[in-house]
Short mmCIF file of C-alpha atoms in Angstrom, two decimals:
data_model
loop_
_atom_site.label_atom_id
_atom_site.label_comp_id
_atom_site.label_asym_id
_atom_site.label_seq_id
_atom_site.Cartn_x
_atom_site.Cartn_y
_atom_site.Cartn_z
CA MET A 82 -34.08 -30.61 -98.34
CA ASP A 83 -36.74 -27.95 -97.70
CA ASN A 84 -40.04 -29.78 -97.29
CA ASP A 85 -42.90 -27.73 -95.91
CA ASP A 86 -45.98 -29.34 -94.39
CA GLY A 87 -47.86 -29.32 -97.67
CA GLU A 88 -45.09 -31.23 -99.43
CA TRP A 89 -45.03 -33.80 -96.64
CA ARG A 90 -48.81 -34.31 -96.75
CA HIS A 91 -48.63 -34.97 -100.45
CA ALA A 92 -45.66 -37.33 -100.23
CA GLN A 93 -46.64 -39.44 -97.25
CA CYS A 94 -49.09 -41.75 -99.06
CA ASN A 95 -47.98 -41.39 -102.67
CA GLY A 96 -45.07 -41.99 -104.97
CA ASN A 97 -41.81 -43.81 -104.27
CA PRO A 98 -40.10 -42.09 -101.33
CA THR A 99 -36.33 -42.25 -101.10
CA SER A 100 -36.00 -41.25 -97.46
CA GLY A 101 -37.91 -41.39 -94.19
CA ILE A 102 -38.62 -43.70 -91.30
CA HIS A 103 -38.66 -47.41 -92.10
CA HIS A 104 -39.78 -48.57 -88.65
CA VAL A 105 -39.47 -47.87 -84.96
CA THR A 106 -38.67 -50.66 -82.48
CA LEU A 107 -39.81 -50.44 -78.86
CA ILE A 108 -39.77 -52.74 -75.82
CA THR A 109 -42.83 -54.04 -73.96
CA ARG A 110 -43.25 -56.06 -70.76
CA ARG A 111 -46.82 -57.33 -71.37
CA VAL A 112 -47.44 -58.84 -74.79
CA GLN A 113 -51.21 -59.23 -74.40
CA ALA A 114 -51.75 -55.61 -73.36
CA ASN A 115 -49.46 -54.55 -76.20
CA VAL A 116 -51.44 -56.44 -78.85
CA ASP A 117 -54.72 -55.17 -77.43
CA PHE A 118 -53.51 -51.57 -77.70
CA TYR A 119 -51.77 -51.54 -81.08
CA VAL A 120 -54.20 -53.87 -82.89
CA GLY A 121 -57.36 -53.56 -80.81
CA PHE A 122 -57.25 -49.83 -80.06
CA LEU A 123 -55.07 -48.24 -82.75
CA GLY A 124 -56.18 -50.63 -85.50
CA LEU A 125 -52.74 -51.52 -86.83
CA ARG A 126 -52.32 -54.95 -88.35
CA LEU A 127 -50.04 -57.55 -86.81
CA VAL A 128 -47.99 -58.43 -89.88
CA LYS A 129 -45.25 -60.63 -88.44
CA ARG A 130 -44.41 -62.56 -85.28
CA ILE A 131 -40.93 -64.06 -84.95
CA GLY A 132 -38.39 -65.27 -82.45
CA GLY A 133 -35.82 -62.50 -82.20
CA PHE A 134 -32.89 -62.54 -84.61
CA GLU A 135 -30.50 -61.58 -81.80
CA ASP A 136 -32.19 -63.78 -79.17
CA GLY A 137 -34.53 -66.56 -80.24
CA GLU A 138 -36.12 -66.62 -76.77
CA GLN A 139 -37.38 -63.05 -77.28
CA LEU A 140 -40.64 -62.57 -79.16
CA HIS A 141 -40.60 -59.80 -81.79
CA LEU A 142 -43.89 -58.41 -83.14
CA PHE A 143 -44.33 -56.17 -86.18
CA TYR A 144 -47.39 -53.94 -86.63
CA GLY A 145 -48.16 -51.87 -89.70
CA ASP A 146 -50.51 -51.32 -92.60
CA ARG A 147 -52.08 -54.14 -94.61
CA LEU A 148 -48.75 -55.30 -96.08
CA GLY A 149 -46.38 -54.03 -93.41
CA SER A 150 -45.03 -51.34 -95.71
CA PRO A 151 -41.88 -49.44 -94.69
CA GLY A 152 -42.95 -46.23 -93.02
CA SER A 153 -45.97 -47.84 -91.36
CA LEU A 154 -44.10 -50.24 -89.09
CA VAL A 155 -44.07 -50.14 -85.29
CA THR A 156 -42.27 -53.19 -83.87
CA PHE A 157 -41.87 -54.53 -80.35
CA LEU A 158 -39.30 -56.65 -78.58
CA VAL A 159 -41.21 -58.54 -75.89
CA TRP A 160 -39.41 -58.61 -72.55
CA GLU A 161 -42.28 -60.28 -70.73
CA ASP A 162 -42.36 -58.99 -67.13
CA GLY A 163 -38.97 -57.38 -67.80
CA SER A 164 -37.49 -54.48 -65.88
CA PRO A 165 -38.64 -50.99 -66.87
CA GLY A 166 -36.14 -48.68 -68.51
CA ARG A 167 -35.81 -44.91 -68.16
CA VAL A 168 -36.51 -42.43 -70.93
CA GLY A 169 -33.67 -39.95 -71.29
CA THR A 170 -31.02 -38.58 -73.61
CA GLY A 171 -29.79 -40.91 -76.31
CA GLN A 172 -33.28 -42.27 -76.95
CA VAL A 173 -36.43 -41.77 -78.96
CA SER A 174 -38.96 -40.42 -76.44
CA GLU A 175 -42.15 -40.24 -78.53
CA ILE A 176 -43.55 -41.73 -81.71
CA ALA A 177 -46.26 -40.07 -83.82
CA LEU A 178 -48.79 -41.69 -86.16
CA ALA A 179 -50.76 -39.88 -88.85
CA VAL A 180 -54.57 -40.06 -88.75
CA PRO A 181 -57.16 -38.16 -90.80
CA GLN A 182 -57.53 -34.70 -89.32
CA SER A 183 -61.30 -35.09 -89.28
CA THR A 184 -61.05 -38.05 -86.86
CA ILE A 185 -59.14 -36.33 -84.03
CA GLY A 186 -62.34 -35.82 -82.02
CA GLU A 187 -63.40 -39.41 -82.56
CA TRP A 188 -60.00 -40.65 -81.40
CA MET A 189 -60.25 -38.56 -78.24
CA THR A 190 -63.71 -39.97 -77.47
CA ARG A 191 -62.45 -43.49 -78.21
CA ALA A 192 -59.50 -43.07 -75.85
CA LEU A 193 -61.64 -41.72 -73.01
CA SER A 194 -64.22 -44.48 -73.40
CA GLN A 195 -61.57 -47.21 -73.33
CA GLY A 196 -59.55 -45.83 -70.43
CA VAL A 197 -56.51 -44.90 -72.52
CA THR A 198 -54.52 -42.00 -71.06
CA VAL A 199 -54.92 -39.04 -73.42
CA GLU A 200 -53.93 -35.37 -73.44
CA GLY A 201 -54.93 -32.69 -75.91
CA PRO A 202 -55.69 -31.88 -78.55
CA VAL A 203 -52.88 -29.34 -78.86
CA ARG A 204 -51.16 -27.91 -81.92
CA GLU A 205 -47.56 -28.81 -82.71
CA PHE A 206 -45.94 -27.34 -85.81
CA GLY A 207 -49.41 -26.30 -86.96
CA GLU A 208 -50.95 -29.78 -86.65
CA PRO A 209 -53.58 -31.05 -84.17
CA VAL A 210 -52.06 -33.63 -81.86
CA LEU A 211 -53.45 -36.08 -79.31
CA ARG A 212 -50.88 -37.47 -76.91
CA LEU A 213 -51.63 -41.01 -75.69
CA LYS A 214 -49.78 -43.46 -73.48
CA ASP A 215 -49.59 -47.13 -74.38
CA PRO A 216 -49.73 -49.84 -71.66
CA ASP A 217 -45.97 -49.47 -71.02
CA GLY A 218 -46.24 -45.69 -70.66
CA ILE A 219 -44.68 -44.94 -74.06
CA ILE A 220 -45.98 -41.69 -75.58
CA VAL A 221 -47.84 -42.28 -78.85
CA LYS A 222 -49.03 -39.15 -80.62
CA LEU A 223 -51.89 -39.14 -83.11
CA VAL A 224 -51.32 -36.31 -85.58
CA GLY A 225 -54.20 -34.97 -87.68
CA ALA A 226 -53.11 -34.85 -91.31
CA ASP A 227 -54.78 -34.23 -94.68
CA ILE A 228 -55.23 -37.90 -95.51
CA ALA A 229 -58.38 -39.84 -96.28
CA SER A 230 -60.13 -42.10 -93.81
CA ASP A 231 -60.15 -45.84 -94.50
CA SER A 232 -63.76 -46.27 -95.56
CA HIS A 233 -63.74 -49.91 -94.55
CA ARG A 234 -62.42 -49.40 -91.02
CA GLY A 235 -63.13 -45.78 -90.16
CA HIS A 236 -61.18 -44.33 -87.27
CA ASP A 237 -60.24 -47.83 -86.05
CA ALA A 238 -57.25 -47.64 -88.39
CA VAL A 239 -54.17 -45.49 -88.20
CA ALA A 240 -54.82 -44.44 -91.74
CA CYS A 241 -51.42 -44.05 -93.29
CA ARG A 242 -48.07 -44.28 -91.53
CA LEU A 243 -45.58 -42.98 -89.03
CA ARG A 244 -45.58 -39.19 -88.88
CA ALA A 245 -42.53 -38.52 -86.71
CA VAL A 246 -40.27 -39.57 -83.87
CA THR A 247 -38.85 -37.33 -81.15
CA ILE A 248 -35.19 -37.74 -80.20
CA LEU A 249 -33.79 -36.55 -76.88
CA THR A 250 -30.18 -35.43 -77.25
CA ASP A 251 -27.64 -33.39 -75.35
CA LYS A 252 -25.79 -32.78 -78.65
CA PRO A 253 -28.58 -31.34 -80.81
CA GLU A 254 -26.40 -29.81 -83.55
CA GLU A 255 -24.38 -33.00 -83.99
CA THR A 256 -27.53 -35.12 -83.96
CA MET A 257 -29.16 -32.95 -86.64
CA SER A 258 -26.06 -33.02 -88.81
CA PHE A 259 -26.02 -36.81 -88.55
CA LEU A 260 -29.71 -36.99 -89.54
CA GLU A 261 -28.91 -35.19 -92.78
CA ARG A 262 -27.12 -38.38 -93.88
CA PHE A 263 -30.51 -40.13 -93.75
CA GLY A 264 -32.23 -37.55 -95.96
CA TYR A 265 -33.55 -35.10 -93.35
CA GLY A 266 -33.38 -31.32 -93.68
CA GLY A 267 -35.52 -28.16 -93.78
CA ARG A 268 -35.22 -27.29 -90.10
CA ARG A 269 -38.09 -25.58 -88.27
CA ASN A 270 -37.99 -24.58 -84.60
CA GLU A 271 -40.68 -24.69 -81.94
CA GLY A 272 -39.32 -24.12 -78.43
CA ALA A 273 -36.61 -26.65 -77.60
CA ILE A 274 -37.56 -28.80 -80.61
CA THR A 275 -36.19 -28.60 -84.13
CA ARG A 276 -38.17 -30.46 -86.76
CA MET A 277 -36.42 -31.94 -89.79
CA PHE A 278 -38.24 -33.34 -92.84
CA SER A 279 -37.75 -36.26 -95.21
CA ASP A 280 -39.81 -37.26 -98.26
CA THR A 281 -42.36 -38.96 -96.04
CA ASP A 282 -42.22 -37.79 -92.44
CA ALA A 283 -40.30 -35.80 -89.83
CA VAL A 284 -37.84 -36.18 -86.98
CA ASP A 285 -38.15 -33.87 -84.00
CA VAL A 286 -34.82 -33.23 -82.28
CA ARG A 287 -35.31 -32.05 -78.71
CA ASP A 288 -32.46 -30.28 -76.95
CA ALA A 289 -32.34 -32.20 -73.66
CA SER A 290 -29.01 -30.89 -72.41
CA GLY A 291 -28.68 -31.54 -68.70
CA TYR A 292 -31.39 -34.21 -68.68
CA VAL A 293 -30.75 -37.74 -67.39
CA PRO A 294 -29.40 -40.33 -69.83
CA GLY A 295 -31.77 -43.03 -70.98
CA ILE A 296 -31.61 -46.58 -69.62
CA PRO A 297 -32.73 -49.49 -71.84
CA GLY A 298 -35.69 -51.51 -70.62
CA THR A 299 -39.41 -51.99 -71.04
CA GLY A 300 -41.33 -48.83 -71.79
CA THR A 301 -38.54 -47.38 -73.93
CA VAL A 302 -37.70 -47.20 -77.63
CA ASP A 303 -34.83 -49.42 -78.73
CA HIS A 304 -34.09 -47.74 -82.06
CA ALA A 305 -35.42 -45.85 -85.05
CA ALA A 306 -34.85 -47.26 -88.52
CA PHE A 307 -34.59 -45.22 -91.73
CA ARG A 308 -35.09 -46.20 -95.35
CA ALA A 309 -32.49 -47.46 -97.77
CA ALA A 310 -33.35 -48.29 -101.37
CA ASP A 311 -31.44 -51.57 -101.51
CA VAL A 312 -28.54 -53.59 -100.12
CA ASP A 313 -26.00 -51.60 -102.16
CA ALA A 314 -27.21 -48.41 -100.46
CA VAL A 315 -26.73 -50.01 -97.05
CA LYS A 316 -23.21 -51.18 -97.93
CA LYS A 317 -22.35 -47.73 -99.23
CA ALA A 318 -23.56 -46.20 -95.96
CA GLU A 319 -21.44 -48.68 -94.00
CA THR A 320 -18.35 -47.53 -95.90
CA GLU A 321 -19.18 -43.88 -95.33
CA PHE A 322 -19.73 -44.36 -91.59
CA SER A 323 -16.40 -46.16 -91.28
CA ARG A 324 -14.66 -43.21 -92.97
CA LEU A 325 -16.37 -40.88 -90.49
CA ASN A 326 -14.97 -42.94 -87.62
CA SER A 327 -18.50 -42.98 -86.19
CA SER A 328 -19.72 -45.61 -83.76
CA PRO A 329 -19.17 -49.27 -84.74
CA THR A 330 -21.64 -50.46 -87.38
CA ASN A 331 -23.36 -53.85 -87.52
CA PHE A 332 -24.60 -55.28 -90.83
CA HIS A 333 -27.50 -57.77 -90.68
CA ASP A 334 -29.70 -59.84 -92.96
CA ARG A 335 -33.10 -59.74 -91.25
CA LYS A 336 -34.80 -61.86 -93.96
CA TYR A 337 -37.51 -59.23 -94.50
CA PHE A 338 -34.95 -56.44 -94.99
CA THR A 339 -31.20 -55.94 -94.82
CA SER A 340 -29.96 -53.38 -92.34
CA LEU A 341 -27.12 -51.57 -90.65
CA TYR A 342 -26.99 -50.29 -87.07
CA VAL A 343 -25.11 -47.16 -86.01
CA ARG A 344 -25.34 -44.69 -83.10
CA GLU A 345 -25.69 -40.98 -83.74
CA PRO A 346 -23.46 -38.60 -81.72
CA GLY A 347 -26.10 -38.10 -79.02
CA GLY A 348 -26.30 -41.86 -78.41
CA THR A 349 -29.60 -42.83 -80.07
CA LEU A 350 -29.41 -46.13 -81.97
CA PHE A 351 -30.28 -45.79 -85.66
CA GLU A 352 -30.86 -48.51 -88.22
CA LEU A 353 -30.73 -48.21 -92.01
CA ALA A 354 -33.08 -50.78 -93.56
CA THR A 355 -33.88 -51.77 -97.12
CA GLU A 356 -37.36 -51.45 -98.61
CA GLY A 357 -37.58 -55.17 -99.35
CA PRO A 358 -38.03 -58.00 -99.77
CA GLY A 359 -40.86 -57.40 -97.27
CA PHE A 360 -43.08 -59.55 -95.11
CA THR A 361 -44.81 -61.52 -97.87
CA VAL A 362 -41.70 -63.61 -98.58
CA ASP A 363 -42.93 -66.33 -96.21
CA GLU A 364 -46.65 -65.57 -95.73
CA GLN A 365 -49.47 -64.74 -98.11
CA PRO A 366 -50.78 -61.17 -97.72
CA GLU A 367 -54.10 -62.34 -96.30
CA ARG A 368 -52.34 -64.48 -93.67
CA LEU A 369 -49.68 -62.03 -92.49
CA GLY A 370 -48.95 -62.25 -88.77
CA GLN A 371 -50.68 -65.57 -88.19
CA THR A 372 -47.62 -67.84 -88.01
CA LEU A 373 -44.78 -67.73 -85.50
CA PHE A 374 -41.48 -67.87 -87.38
CA ILE A 375 -38.16 -68.91 -85.88
CA PRO A 376 -34.95 -67.46 -87.42
CA PRO A 377 -32.86 -69.99 -89.40
CA GLY A 378 -30.05 -69.86 -86.85
CA ASP A 379 -32.38 -71.33 -84.21
CA SER A 380 -34.11 -73.89 -86.43
CA ASP A 381 -32.68 -76.82 -84.44
CA ARG A 382 -34.62 -75.71 -81.36
CA ALA A 383 -37.65 -74.24 -83.09
CA GLU A 384 -40.17 -76.42 -81.26
CA ASP A 385 -38.65 -75.55 -77.88
CA LEU A 386 -38.74 -71.84 -78.64
CA LYS A 387 -42.39 -71.99 -79.65
CA VAL A 388 -43.17 -73.23 -76.14
CA MET A 389 -40.92 -70.69 -74.42
CA LEU A 390 -42.18 -67.58 -76.21
CA PRO A 391 -45.16 -65.90 -74.51
CA GLN A 392 -48.61 -66.63 -75.88
CA PHE A 393 -51.28 -64.04 -76.60
CA ALA A 394 -54.72 -63.78 -78.14
CA MET A 395 -55.81 -61.37 -80.84
CA PRO A 396 -58.37 -58.74 -79.84
CA GLY A 397 -61.86 -60.19 -79.61
CA LYS A 398 -60.57 -63.76 -79.30
CA PRO A 399 -60.85 -65.87 -76.12
CA ARG A 400 -57.95 -65.52 -73.75
CA ILE A 401 -57.00 -66.52 -70.23
CA PRO A 402 -57.24 -63.40 -68.06
CA ARG A 403 -53.99 -62.56 -66.32
CA ARG A 404 -54.06 -62.76 -62.53
CA GLU A 405 -51.85 -60.69 -60.27
CA LEU A 406 -50.20 -63.24 -57.99
CA PRO A 407 -47.18 -63.19 -55.62
CA PHE A 408 -44.75 -64.56 -58.24
CA VAL A 409 -44.06 -63.49 -61.82
CA HIS A 410 -45.43 -66.33 -63.91
CA ARG A 411 -46.34 -67.45 -67.41
CA LEU A 412 -48.94 -69.90 -68.69
CA TYR A 413 -48.46 -72.07 -71.75
CA VAL A 414 -51.64 -73.75 -72.98
CA PRO A 415 -51.22 -76.40 -75.72
CA GLU A 416 -53.63 -76.59 -78.66
CA GLU A 417 -55.44 -79.59 -77.15
CA PRO A 418 -54.92 -79.37 -73.39
CA ASP A 419 -55.95 -82.07 -70.99
CA GLU A 420 -56.95 -81.17 -67.42
CA SER A 421 -53.43 -81.53 -66.00
CA THR A 422 -51.01 -78.76 -64.99
CA ILE A 423 -47.27 -78.83 -64.36
CA VAL A 424 -45.90 -76.01 -62.20
CA LEU A 425 -42.28 -75.23 -63.14
CA LEU A 426 -39.53 -73.84 -60.88
CA HIS A 427 -36.26 -72.97 -62.61
CA GLY A 428 -32.69 -73.35 -61.36
CA THR A 429 -30.42 -70.50 -60.27
CA GLY A 430 -30.28 -67.82 -62.95
CA GLY A 431 -33.19 -69.27 -64.88
CA SER A 432 -36.54 -67.85 -65.89
CA GLU A 433 -40.19 -68.84 -65.85
CA ALA A 434 -39.83 -70.26 -69.39
CA ASP A 435 -36.65 -72.33 -68.94
CA LEU A 436 -38.28 -75.67 -68.12
CA MET A 437 -41.19 -75.41 -70.55
CA PRO A 438 -39.50 -77.40 -73.36
CA VAL A 439 -38.60 -80.21 -70.94
CA ALA A 440 -42.09 -80.22 -69.46
CA ARG A 441 -43.71 -80.29 -72.90
CA ARG A 442 -41.68 -83.38 -73.80
CA ILE A 443 -42.73 -85.01 -70.54
CA ALA A 444 -46.45 -84.17 -70.89
CA PRO A 445 -47.35 -82.69 -74.31
CA GLN A 446 -50.98 -81.94 -73.41
CA ALA A 447 -50.41 -80.45 -69.96
CA THR A 448 -50.88 -76.76 -69.24
CA LEU A 449 -47.54 -75.36 -68.09
CA LEU A 450 -47.28 -72.74 -65.36
CA GLY A 451 -43.75 -71.36 -65.06
CA LEU A 452 -42.71 -69.17 -62.12
CA ARG A 453 -39.82 -66.80 -61.53
CA GLY A 454 -37.96 -66.82 -58.21
CA ARG A 455 -38.12 -63.57 -56.23
CA SER A 456 -34.72 -63.69 -54.55
CA HIS A 457 -32.02 -62.05 -56.68
CA GLU A 458 -28.31 -62.57 -56.25
CA GLU A 459 -25.87 -60.67 -58.45
CA GLY A 460 -28.60 -60.17 -61.03
CA VAL A 461 -29.80 -63.78 -61.24
CA ALA A 462 -33.10 -65.13 -60.00
CA ARG A 463 -33.24 -67.65 -57.14
CA TRP A 464 -35.91 -69.00 -54.79
CA PHE A 465 -34.27 -68.00 -51.50
CA ARG A 466 -31.20 -66.19 -50.25
CA ARG A 467 -27.84 -67.76 -49.60
CA LEU A 468 -25.69 -66.86 -46.62
CA GLU A 469 -21.98 -67.36 -46.09
CA THR A 470 -22.72 -70.31 -43.81
CA GLY A 471 -25.66 -71.83 -45.66
CA PHE A 472 -29.17 -70.81 -46.65
CA ASP A 473 -31.40 -68.12 -45.15
CA GLN A 474 -33.93 -70.20 -43.21
CA ASP A 475 -36.30 -67.30 -42.55
CA ASP A 476 -36.30 -66.41 -46.23
CA ILE A 477 -37.13 -69.99 -47.20
CA LYS A 478 -40.09 -69.99 -44.80
CA THR A 479 -41.34 -66.61 -46.01
CA GLU A 480 -41.11 -67.64 -49.67
CA ALA A 481 -42.80 -70.96 -48.93
CA GLU A 482 -45.74 -69.07 -47.42
CA ALA A 483 -45.92 -66.81 -50.49
CA PHE A 484 -45.71 -69.85 -52.75
CA GLU A 485 -48.66 -71.45 -50.98
CA ALA A 486 -50.66 -68.26 -51.59
CA PHE A 487 -49.59 -68.30 -55.24
CA VAL A 488 -50.74 -71.88 -55.77
CA ASP A 489 -54.13 -71.21 -54.14
CA GLY A 490 -54.53 -68.05 -56.23
CA ALA A 491 -53.54 -69.78 -59.46
CA ILE A 492 -55.97 -72.63 -58.87
CA SER A 493 -58.78 -70.17 -58.24
CA GLY A 494 -57.81 -67.56 -60.84
CA TYR A 495 -57.01 -69.89 -63.73
CA GLY A 496 -59.47 -72.68 -62.93
CA LEU A 497 -56.80 -75.35 -62.43
CA ASP A 498 -57.53 -78.81 -61.05
CA ARG A 499 -55.52 -79.31 -57.84
CA THR A 500 -55.85 -83.09 -58.10
CA ARG A 501 -54.14 -83.06 -61.51
CA MET A 502 -51.32 -80.70 -60.61
CA ALA A 503 -47.65 -81.70 -60.48
CA PHE A 504 -44.62 -79.59 -59.54
CA LEU A 505 -41.35 -79.88 -61.44
CA GLY A 506 -38.20 -78.19 -60.20
CA TYR A 507 -34.57 -78.21 -61.24
CA SER A 508 -31.61 -77.52 -58.93
CA ASN A 509 -32.47 -74.46 -56.82
CA GLY A 510 -36.12 -74.82 -57.85
CA ALA A 511 -36.13 -78.49 -56.83
CA ASN A 512 -34.54 -77.59 -53.50
CA PHE A 513 -37.28 -75.06 -52.89
CA ILE A 514 -40.07 -77.49 -53.76
CA ALA A 515 -38.63 -80.02 -51.32
CA ALA A 516 -38.61 -77.33 -48.61
CA VAL A 517 -42.22 -76.38 -49.42
CA ILE A 518 -43.27 -80.03 -49.12
CA GLY A 519 -41.87 -80.05 -45.59
CA LEU A 520 -43.13 -76.61 -44.54
CA ARG A 521 -46.48 -76.51 -46.38
CA PRO A 522 -47.27 -80.20 -47.01
CA LYS A 523 -50.79 -79.61 -48.39
CA THR A 524 -49.50 -77.32 -51.13
CA VAL A 525 -47.40 -79.84 -53.07
CA ARG A 526 -48.67 -83.41 -53.28
CA ARG A 527 -46.93 -84.55 -56.46
CA ALA A 528 -43.40 -83.47 -57.38
CA ILE A 529 -40.59 -84.20 -59.81
CA LEU A 530 -37.30 -83.05 -58.29
CA LEU A 531 -34.30 -82.85 -60.64
CA ARG A 532 -30.91 -82.67 -58.85
CA PRO A 533 -32.30 -81.69 -55.42
CA ILE A 534 -30.56 -81.39 -52.05
CA PRO A 535 -31.98 -80.45 -48.62
CA VAL A 536 -31.74 -76.74 -47.78
CA LEU A 537 -33.61 -76.67 -44.47
CA ASP A 538 -31.25 -76.85 -41.49
CA VAL A 539 -33.76 -79.06 -39.72
CA LEU A 540 -35.97 -81.27 -41.86
CA PRO A 541 -39.43 -81.09 -40.23
CA ALA A 542 -41.21 -84.03 -38.68
CA VAL A 543 -44.25 -84.23 -40.92
CA ASP A 544 -46.56 -86.95 -42.20
CA LEU A 545 -46.36 -86.98 -46.01
CA THR A 546 -48.70 -89.91 -46.52
CA GLY A 547 -50.29 -89.50 -49.94
CA ALA A 548 -47.48 -87.32 -51.32
CA GLU A 549 -45.75 -88.67 -54.44
CA VAL A 550 -42.17 -87.69 -55.24
CA LEU A 551 -39.79 -88.55 -58.06
CA MET A 552 -36.15 -87.70 -57.26
CA LEU A 553 -33.57 -87.81 -60.06
CA SER A 554 -29.91 -87.37 -59.12
CA GLY A 555 -26.67 -87.37 -61.10
CA ALA A 556 -23.96 -89.76 -60.00
CA HIS A 557 -21.34 -87.11 -60.85
CA ASP A 558 -23.24 -84.07 -59.59
CA PRO A 559 -20.75 -81.96 -57.57
CA PHE A 560 -23.68 -80.33 -55.72
CA GLY A 561 -25.52 -83.56 -54.92
CA ARG A 562 -23.59 -84.94 -51.97
CA ASN A 563 -26.55 -84.65 -49.59
CA ALA A 564 -29.21 -85.96 -51.94
CA SER A 565 -29.39 -89.21 -49.96
CA VAL A 566 -30.33 -87.25 -46.82
CA LEU A 567 -33.37 -85.88 -48.65
CA GLN A 568 -34.29 -89.37 -49.88
CA ASP A 569 -34.13 -90.76 -46.35
CA TRP A 570 -36.33 -87.92 -45.05
CA PHE A 571 -39.01 -88.51 -47.70
CA ARG A 572 -39.13 -92.21 -46.87
CA TYR A 573 -39.18 -91.58 -43.11
CA SER A 574 -42.05 -89.09 -43.63
CA ARG A 575 -44.07 -91.76 -45.50
CA ALA A 576 -44.00 -90.09 -48.90
CA ALA A 577 -44.25 -92.39 -51.91
CA LEU A 578 -40.70 -91.84 -53.17
CA ASP A 579 -39.26 -93.05 -56.45
CA ALA A 580 -35.54 -92.17 -56.49
CA HIS A 581 -32.99 -92.78 -59.23
CA THR A 582 -29.30 -91.94 -59.59
CA PHE A 583 -27.79 -92.33 -63.05
CA ASP A 584 -24.74 -91.47 -65.10
CA ALA A 585 -25.01 -87.68 -65.22
CA GLY A 586 -23.71 -84.54 -63.60
CA HIS A 587 -25.75 -81.55 -62.51
CA GLU A 588 -26.96 -80.88 -66.04
CA LEU A 589 -30.23 -82.34 -67.34
CA VAL A 590 -30.04 -85.30 -69.73
CA ALA A 591 -32.47 -87.35 -71.83
CA MET A 592 -32.99 -89.84 -68.99
CA ASP A 593 -34.56 -87.08 -66.88
CA THR A 594 -37.28 -86.67 -69.48
CA ALA A 595 -37.78 -90.42 -69.93
CA PHE A 596 -38.03 -91.19 -66.18
CA SER A 597 -40.30 -88.17 -65.60
CA ARG A 598 -42.65 -89.03 -68.45
CA GLU A 599 -43.06 -92.63 -67.31
CA TRP A 600 -43.49 -91.65 -63.65
CA LEU A 601 -46.05 -88.96 -64.42
CA GLN A 602 -48.07 -91.34 -66.56
CA GLN A 603 -48.17 -93.77 -63.64
CA ASN A 604 -48.95 -91.07 -61.07
CA GLY A 605 -50.85 -88.56 -63.19
CA GLU A 606 -54.23 -88.51 -61.48
CA GLY A 607 -53.24 -88.62 -57.83
CA SER A 608 -55.56 -87.68 -55.02
CA GLU A 609 -55.95 -84.64 -52.83
CA SER A 610 -55.26 -85.26 -49.18
#
């Protein structure tokens, strides 16, 4: 296919294209900053928010034009506070969006005034290009094209659609040959880049031989998706790829489109996605992007997932400003919050969101503040280090000091009421809270400890008068042999202890929620000592 630039400019907004980019999916670590950039700065519309089809605990956002048309879609997997990846071979390194050529100067002024990193303008393949960086450092190019401005929104809108993606590959010829199967051709060279054209857009293949391989993570592109007319076209492609003995293919019904995943020879993940049925199958056009949808496979825990997925506000709407504090954390604010807060500390291998469903059942109107432990062991999060002979006492003390600073900062930064604050921990998190009570007694005055044991070698002599503690232990908990030692220490230290042992193991059961709800209702107000 030999498309020159003029043919592309004509095709990009008109007719019924048969090839081109369907969407590009990237990964972000800060959902609020992401929404502010792609909706607030670039002017894209948020057309869908869902729990991920592969992982219901992962928020997936779709941005695009008014209807979320194929070719306009930029989507994000939200790995909130997740580890950064590395851009390298086997990845898309840049995405490009078309804007009216006459607005390039306005976009540059807009970027400078709003503190968005911008370079250019330069000319690439004869087109004016501004190179921006989004909040995760992903390169987003604005390409001046012969398209009309949106008279209703001016330069606030990315006027038409995706212009191109850039692929880094150490097998450029094989990558380009593979792209021909998706309707790309008409090669043009500019330095180390070869541009290939479809009916609607372009793919730039960059020869990155000798460069480092990409590593998945935040700030990287997960995959690029190309257009397929219908499900039959996707099935036909699956058969053809199997005959090629290419990488394994995965066929999926994504509700809004049907798709197939495959890796090109250079390692970049491609998706082939149908044009329809589109995003209006479950929302009216005027309400697109307003409702959080949970995939059918996770419908039995839909309410839990809605609490676990990170919240955000649309640009211009009130939001709680994020505070930089010693621990990674997440706030969940219910629709009608009371003045209470529950601070949540997960068990070994958990996350800041793990206990939010339990806490919401205990106190539906409480603001939830989930934390992530900073000690990592074989890739899982904990609250302090383990040693061969026990627990690292110095590490516990250091983390307790940092935790005290976190609590003081959260109270100040988020306007929380210390007198209406409770701390809920499970397993390793409960052990840590108990240690904090002994080491920093003014920090935690009300605590729910689920399956705790003592982890301090010497339990401190401290007056805990005024402290209120609920301890829930499992009669069959293989890790709970020393729970009674902790109970005796709380009583000796004059804490108001309510302890229960019931028919359970180390796992949480319904009785944990019932006991905690009743206890918190009886001890909800408390007093600051």
